Amino acid sequence: MSQDNQKSSSTIKVKLTRSPIGNPKDQKATVAALGLRKMGAVVDLPDNGSVRGMVFKVKHLVTVIEG
């Protein structure tokens, strides 16, 4: 049980490093769904498959900080 708690408590920090302007609407929506509104914004997100998939989709716009 404690392993599950540790696994669910792991987070990643995602930073918006490039603007989504000029990118397709679905990529803009993905950036918004990650909670990134302004350039340089950093958000803590749970480290799971769905978040990793969204980050992968906009990997050219964001930077991931593990931890």
PDB file of N, CA and C in Angstrom:
ATOM      1  N   MET A   1       0.804  -1.190   0.000  1.00  0.00           N
ATOM      2  CA  MET A   1       0.000   0.000   0.000  1.00  0.00           C
ATOM      3  C   MET A   1       0.850   1.258   0.000  1.00  0.00           C
ATOM      4  N   SER A   2       1.920   1.268   0.758  1.00  0.00           N
ATOM      5  CA  SER A   2       2.733   2.474   0.819  1.00  0.00           C
ATOM      6  C   SER A   2       3.399   2.753  -0.527  1.00  0.00           C
ATOM      7  N   GLN A   3       3.668   1.711  -1.302  1.00  0.00           N
ATOM      8  CA  GLN A   3       4.257   1.924  -2.623  1.00  0.00           C
ATOM      9  C   GLN A   3       3.276   2.633  -3.540  1.00  0.00           C
ATOM     10  N   ASP A   4       1.993   2.301  -3.448  1.00  0.00           N
ATOM     11  CA  ASP A   4       0.991   2.973  -4.260  1.00  0.00           C
ATOM     12  C   ASP A   4       0.909   4.451  -3.899  1.00  0.00           C
ATOM     13  N   ASN A   5       0.995   4.761  -2.606  1.00  0.00           N
ATOM     14  CA  ASN A   5       0.938   6.155  -2.182  1.00  0.00           C
ATOM     15  C   ASN A   5       2.142   6.933  -2.689  1.00  0.00           C
ATOM     16  N   GLN A   6       3.312   6.321  -2.644  1.00  0.00           N
ATOM     17  CA  GLN A   6       4.503   6.992  -3.146  1.00  0.00           C
ATOM     18  C   GLN A   6       4.405   7.192  -4.652  1.00  0.00           C
ATOM     19  N   LYS A   7       3.873   6.225  -5.339  1.00  0.00           N
ATOM     20  CA  LYS A   7       3.763   6.310  -6.786  1.00  0.00           C
ATOM     21  C   LYS A   7       2.784   7.413  -7.188  1.00  0.00           C
ATOM     22  N   SER A   8       1.668   7.526  -6.480  1.00  0.00           N
ATOM     23  CA  SER A   8       0.674   8.527  -6.823  1.00  0.00           C
ATOM     24  C   SER A   8       1.102   9.924  -6.380  1.00  0.00           C
ATOM     25  N   SER A   9       2.013  10.014  -5.417  1.00  0.00           N
ATOM     26  CA  SER A   9       2.430  11.323  -4.946  1.00  0.00           C
ATOM     27  C   SER A   9       3.551  11.912  -5.795  1.00  0.00           C
ATOM     28  N   SER A  10       4.112  11.131  -6.730  1.00  0.00           N
ATOM     29  CA  SER A  10       5.172  11.671  -7.572  1.00  0.00           C
ATOM     30  C   SER A  10       4.575  12.662  -8.564  1.00  0.00           C
ATOM     31  N   THR A  11       5.278  13.749  -8.739  1.00  0.00           N
ATOM     32  CA  THR A  11       4.792  14.799  -9.628  1.00  0.00           C
ATOM     33  C   THR A  11       5.888  15.203 -10.603  1.00  0.00           C
ATOM     34  N   ILE A  12       5.465  15.868 -11.657  1.00  0.00           N
ATOM     35  CA  ILE A  12       6.406  16.480 -12.585  1.00  0.00           C
ATOM     36  C   ILE A  12       6.056  17.956 -12.682  1.00  0.00           C
ATOM     37  N   LYS A  13       7.058  18.755 -12.927  1.00  0.00           N
ATOM     38  CA  LYS A  13       6.834  20.182 -13.140  1.00  0.00           C
ATOM     39  C   LYS A  13       6.934  20.432 -14.634  1.00  0.00           C
ATOM     40  N   VAL A  14       5.959  21.137 -15.166  1.00  0.00           N
ATOM     41  CA  VAL A  14       5.916  21.439 -16.588  1.00  0.00           C
ATOM     42  C   VAL A  14       5.962  22.951 -16.742  1.00  0.00           C
ATOM     43  N   LYS A  15       6.874  23.424 -17.590  1.00  0.00           N
ATOM     44  CA  LYS A  15       7.044  24.859 -17.812  1.00  0.00           C
ATOM     45  C   LYS A  15       6.748  25.180 -19.267  1.00  0.00           C
ATOM     46  N   LEU A  16       5.952  26.206 -19.501  1.00  0.00           N
ATOM     47  CA  LEU A  16       5.648  26.655 -20.857  1.00  0.00           C
ATOM     48  C   LEU A  16       6.799  27.528 -21.337  1.00  0.00           C
ATOM     49  N   THR A  17       7.570  27.029 -22.300  1.00  0.00           N
ATOM     50  CA  THR A  17       8.757  27.738 -22.767  1.00  0.00           C
ATOM     51  C   THR A  17       8.548  28.421 -24.110  1.00  0.00           C
ATOM     52  N   ARG A  18       7.569  27.978 -24.882  1.00  0.00           N
ATOM     53  CA  ARG A  18       7.276  28.606 -26.169  1.00  0.00           C
ATOM     54  C   ARG A  18       5.782  28.857 -26.269  1.00  0.00           C
ATOM     55  N   SER A  19       5.422  29.866 -27.025  1.00  0.00           N
ATOM     56  CA  SER A  19       4.023  30.251 -27.154  1.00  0.00           C
ATOM     57  C   SER A  19       3.263  29.292 -28.064  1.00  0.00           C
ATOM     58  N   PRO A  20       2.021  28.973 -27.712  1.00  0.00           N
ATOM     59  CA  PRO A  20       1.206  28.119 -28.580  1.00  0.00           C
ATOM     60  C   PRO A  20       0.579  28.876 -29.752  1.00  0.00           C
ATOM     61  N   ILE A  21       0.814  30.182 -29.848  1.00  0.00           N
ATOM     62  CA  ILE A  21       0.269  30.961 -30.963  1.00  0.00           C
ATOM     63  C   ILE A  21       0.823  30.408 -32.274  1.00  0.00           C
ATOM     64  N   GLY A  22      -0.050  30.222 -33.239  1.00  0.00           N
ATOM     65  CA  GLY A  22       0.363  29.707 -34.537  1.00  0.00           C
ATOM     66  C   GLY A  22       0.346  28.193 -34.628  1.00  0.00           C
ATOM     67  N   ASN A  23       0.030  27.527 -33.533  1.00  0.00           N
ATOM     68  CA  ASN A  23      -0.070  26.072 -33.526  1.00  0.00           C
ATOM     69  C   ASN A  23      -1.532  25.671 -33.677  1.00  0.00           C
ATOM     70  N   PRO A  24      -1.790  24.417 -34.046  1.00  0.00           N
ATOM     71  CA  PRO A  24      -3.175  23.952 -34.199  1.00  0.00           C
ATOM     72  C   PRO A  24      -3.983  24.098 -32.908  1.00  0.00           C
ATOM     73  N   LYS A  25      -5.296  24.186 -33.074  1.00  0.00           N
ATOM     74  CA  LYS A  25      -6.197  24.386 -31.932  1.00  0.00           C
ATOM     75  C   LYS A  25      -6.081  23.280 -30.899  1.00  0.00           C
ATOM     76  N   ASP A  26      -5.870  22.046 -31.361  1.00  0.00           N
ATOM     77  CA  ASP A  26      -5.786  20.948 -30.395  1.00  0.00           C
ATOM     78  C   ASP A  26      -4.554  21.089 -29.505  1.00  0.00           C
ATOM     79  N   GLN A  27      -3.467  21.629 -30.035  1.00  0.00           N
ATOM     80  CA  GLN A  27      -2.279  21.845 -29.215  1.00  0.00           C
ATOM     81  C   GLN A  27      -2.495  22.998 -28.240  1.00  0.00           C
ATOM     82  N   LYS A  28      -3.190  24.042 -28.670  1.00  0.00           N
ATOM     83  CA  LYS A  28      -3.521  25.142 -27.764  1.00  0.00           C
ATOM     84  C   LYS A  28      -4.410  24.637 -26.633  1.00  0.00           C
ATOM     85  N   ALA A  29      -5.355  23.774 -26.972  1.00  0.00           N
ATOM     86  CA  ALA A  29      -6.255  23.215 -25.964  1.00  0.00           C
ATOM     87  C   ALA A  29      -5.489  22.323 -24.988  1.00  0.00           C
ATOM     88  N   THR A  30      -4.504  21.589 -25.476  1.00  0.00           N
ATOM     89  CA  THR A  30      -3.700  20.728 -24.612  1.00  0.00           C
ATOM     90  C   THR A  30      -2.896  21.563 -23.628  1.00  0.00           C
ATOM     91  N   VAL A  31      -2.307  22.653 -24.112  1.00  0.00           N
ATOM     92  CA  VAL A  31      -1.555  23.549 -23.226  1.00  0.00           C
ATOM     93  C   VAL A  31      -2.480  24.110 -22.147  1.00  0.00           C
ATOM     94  N   ALA A  32      -3.679  24.509 -22.538  1.00  0.00           N
ATOM     95  CA  ALA A  32      -4.643  25.038 -21.569  1.00  0.00           C
ATOM     96  C   ALA A  32      -5.067  23.959 -20.574  1.00  0.00           C
ATOM     97  N   ALA A  33      -5.249  22.729 -21.051  1.00  0.00           N
ATOM     98  CA  ALA A  33      -5.656  21.629 -20.177  1.00  0.00           C
ATOM     99  C   ALA A  33      -4.567  21.293 -19.158  1.00  0.00           C
ATOM    100  N   LEU A  34      -3.326  21.541 -19.513  1.00  0.00           N
ATOM    101  CA  LEU A  34      -2.230  21.332 -18.568  1.00  0.00           C
ATOM    102  C   LEU A  34      -2.186  22.434 -17.508  1.00  0.00           C
ATOM    103  N   GLY A  35      -2.960  23.492 -17.707  1.00  0.00           N
ATOM    104  CA  GLY A  35      -3.004  24.577 -16.734  1.00  0.00           C
ATOM    105  C   GLY A  35      -1.979  25.660 -16.992  1.00  0.00           C
ATOM    106  N   LEU A  36      -1.424  25.680 -18.197  1.00  0.00           N
ATOM    107  CA  LEU A  36      -0.412  26.673 -18.549  1.00  0.00           C
ATOM    108  C   LEU A  36      -1.070  27.815 -19.305  1.00  0.00           C
ATOM    109  N   ARG A  37      -1.007  29.014 -18.738  1.00  0.00           N
ATOM    110  CA  ARG A  37      -1.658  30.162 -19.360  1.00  0.00           C
ATOM    111  C   ARG A  37      -0.659  31.168 -19.907  1.00  0.00           C
ATOM    112  N   LYS A  38       0.425  31.411 -19.187  1.00  0.00           N
ATOM    113  CA  LYS A  38       1.378  32.438 -19.588  1.00  0.00           C
ATOM    114  C   LYS A  38       2.752  31.826 -19.831  1.00  0.00           C
ATOM    115  N   MET A  39       3.541  32.505 -20.636  1.00  0.00           N
ATOM    116  CA  MET A  39       4.906  32.070 -20.891  1.00  0.00           C
ATOM    117  C   MET A  39       5.680  32.032 -19.575  1.00  0.00           C
ATOM    118  N   GLY A  40       6.446  30.982 -19.379  1.00  0.00           N
ATOM    119  CA  GLY A  40       7.231  30.845 -18.166  1.00  0.00           C
ATOM    120  C   GLY A  40       6.468  30.272 -16.991  1.00  0.00           C
ATOM    121  N   ALA A  41       5.179  30.006 -17.170  1.00  0.00           N
ATOM    122  CA  ALA A  41       4.377  29.443 -16.086  1.00  0.00           C
ATOM    123  C   ALA A  41       4.829  28.012 -15.798  1.00  0.00           C
ATOM    124  N   VAL A  42       4.859  27.658 -14.520  1.00  0.00           N
ATOM    125  CA  VAL A  42       5.244  26.313 -14.095  1.00  0.00           C
ATOM    126  C   VAL A  42       4.097  25.735 -13.279  1.00  0.00           C
ATOM    127  N   VAL A  43       3.708  24.492 -13.596  1.00  0.00           N
ATOM    128  CA  VAL A  43       2.655  23.815 -12.847  1.00  0.00           C
ATOM    129  C   VAL A  43       3.153  22.447 -12.400  1.00  0.00           C
ATOM    130  N   ASP A  44       2.692  22.016 -11.226  1.00  0.00           N
ATOM    131  CA  ASP A  44       2.965  20.669 -10.724  1.00  0.00           C
ATOM    132  C   ASP A  44       1.806  19.782 -11.136  1.00  0.00           C
ATOM    133  N   LEU A  45       2.123  18.689 -11.815  1.00  0.00           N
ATOM    134  CA  LEU A  45       1.101  17.766 -12.283  1.00  0.00           C
ATOM    135  C   LEU A  45       1.449  16.359 -11.832  1.00  0.00           C
ATOM    136  N   PRO A  46       0.446  15.503 -11.645  1.00  0.00           N
ATOM    137  CA  PRO A  46       0.734  14.110 -11.282  1.00  0.00           C
ATOM    138  C   PRO A  46       1.465  13.407 -12.415  1.00  0.00           C
ATOM    139  N   ASP A  47       2.392  12.554 -12.039  1.00  0.00           N
ATOM    140  CA  ASP A  47       3.181  11.821 -13.031  1.00  0.00           C
ATOM    141  C   ASP A  47       2.435  10.550 -13.404  1.00  0.00           C
ATOM    142  N   ASN A  48       1.525  10.661 -14.379  1.00  0.00           N
ATOM    143  CA  ASN A  48       0.783   9.489 -14.845  1.00  0.00           C
ATOM    144  C   ASN A  48       0.743   9.486 -16.370  1.00  0.00           C
ATOM    145  N   GLY A  49       0.181   8.456 -16.929  1.00  0.00           N
ATOM    146  CA  GLY A  49       0.180   8.274 -18.375  1.00  0.00           C
ATOM    147  C   GLY A  49      -0.560   9.350 -19.139  1.00  0.00           C
ATOM    148  N   SER A  50      -1.680   9.810 -18.610  1.00  0.00           N
ATOM    149  CA  SER A  50      -2.462  10.808 -19.336  1.00  0.00           C
ATOM    150  C   SER A  50      -1.732  12.147 -19.398  1.00  0.00           C
ATOM    151  N   VAL A  51      -1.113  12.534 -18.299  1.00  0.00           N
ATOM    152  CA  VAL A  51      -0.358  13.789 -18.294  1.00  0.00           C
ATOM    153  C   VAL A  51       0.869  13.661 -19.185  1.00  0.00           C
ATOM    154  N   ARG A  52       1.552  12.524 -19.104  1.00  0.00           N
ATOM    155  CA  ARG A  52       2.723  12.306 -19.956  1.00  0.00           C
ATOM    156  C   ARG A  52       2.343  12.360 -21.437  1.00  0.00           C
ATOM    157  N   GLY A  53       1.181  11.825 -21.783  1.00  0.00           N
ATOM    158  CA  GLY A  53       0.717  11.869 -23.171  1.00  0.00           C
ATOM    159  C   GLY A  53       0.444  13.285 -23.632  1.00  0.00           C
ATOM    160  N   MET A  54      -0.159  14.100 -22.762  1.00  0.00           N
ATOM    161  CA  MET A  54      -0.421  15.494 -23.122  1.00  0.00           C
ATOM    162  C   MET A  54       0.887  16.263 -23.268  1.00  0.00           C
ATOM    163  N   VAL A  55       1.841  16.007 -22.385  1.00  0.00           N
ATOM    164  CA  VAL A  55       3.141  16.670 -22.471  1.00  0.00           C
ATOM    165  C   VAL A  55       3.849  16.251 -23.757  1.00  0.00           C
ATOM    166  N   PHE A  56       3.754  14.984 -24.126  1.00  0.00           N
ATOM    167  CA  PHE A  56       4.390  14.506 -25.353  1.00  0.00           C
ATOM    168  C   PHE A  56       3.806  15.203 -26.578  1.00  0.00           C
ATOM    169  N   LYS A  57       2.511  15.460 -26.548  1.00  0.00           N
ATOM    170  CA  LYS A  57       1.842  16.097 -27.684  1.00  0.00           C
ATOM    171  C   LYS A  57       2.353  17.513 -27.923  1.00  0.00           C
ATOM    172  N   VAL A  58       2.725  18.211 -26.858  1.00  0.00           N
ATOM    173  CA  VAL A  58       3.201  19.591 -26.990  1.00  0.00           C
ATOM    174  C   VAL A  58       4.654  19.715 -26.519  1.00  0.00           C
ATOM    175  N   LYS A  59       5.440  18.678 -26.747  1.00  0.00           N
ATOM    176  CA  LYS A  59       6.819  18.647 -26.257  1.00  0.00           C
ATOM    177  C   LYS A  59       7.679  19.759 -26.832  1.00  0.00           C
ATOM    178  N   HIS A  60       7.298  20.301 -27.984  1.00  0.00           N
ATOM    179  CA  HIS A  60       8.049  21.395 -28.591  1.00  0.00           C
ATOM    180  C   HIS A  60       7.724  22.744 -27.944  1.00  0.00           C
ATOM    181  N   LEU A  61       6.738  22.780 -27.061  1.00  0.00           N
ATOM    182  CA  LEU A  61       6.326  24.025 -26.405  1.00  0.00           C
ATOM    183  C   LEU A  61       6.663  24.061 -24.916  1.00  0.00           C
ATOM    184  N   VAL A  62       6.918  22.905 -24.321  1.00  0.00           N
ATOM    185  CA  VAL A  62       7.101  22.833 -22.873  1.00  0.00           C
ATOM    186  C   VAL A  62       8.431  22.188 -22.509  1.00  0.00           C
ATOM    187  N   THR A  63       8.824  22.404 -21.256  1.00  0.00           N
ATOM    188  CA  THR A  63       9.987  21.753 -20.671  1.00  0.00           C
ATOM    189  C   THR A  63       9.517  21.006 -19.430  1.00  0.00           C
ATOM    190  N   VAL A  64       9.998  19.780 -19.246  1.00  0.00           N
ATOM    191  CA  VAL A  64       9.607  18.959 -18.095  1.00  0.00           C
ATOM    192  C   VAL A  64      10.742  18.934 -17.085  1.00  0.00           C
ATOM    193  N   ILE A  65      10.381  19.205 -15.831  1.00  0.00           N
ATOM    194  CA  ILE A  65      11.326  19.138 -14.724  1.00  0.00           C
ATOM    195  C   ILE A  65      10.856  18.003 -13.828  1.00  0.00           C
ATOM    196  N   GLU A  66      11.600  16.918 -13.767  1.00  0.00           N
ATOM    197  CA  GLU A  66      11.217  15.765 -12.948  1.00  0.00           C
ATOM    198  C   GLU A  66      11.411  16.108 -11.480  1.00  0.00           C
ATOM    199  N   GLY A  67      10.524  15.534 -10.635  1.00  0.00           N
ATOM    200  CA  GLY A  67      10.762  15.722  -9.218  1.00  0.00           C
ATOM    201  C   GLY A  67       9.607  15.968  -8.400  1.00  0.00           C
TER     202      GLY A  67
END
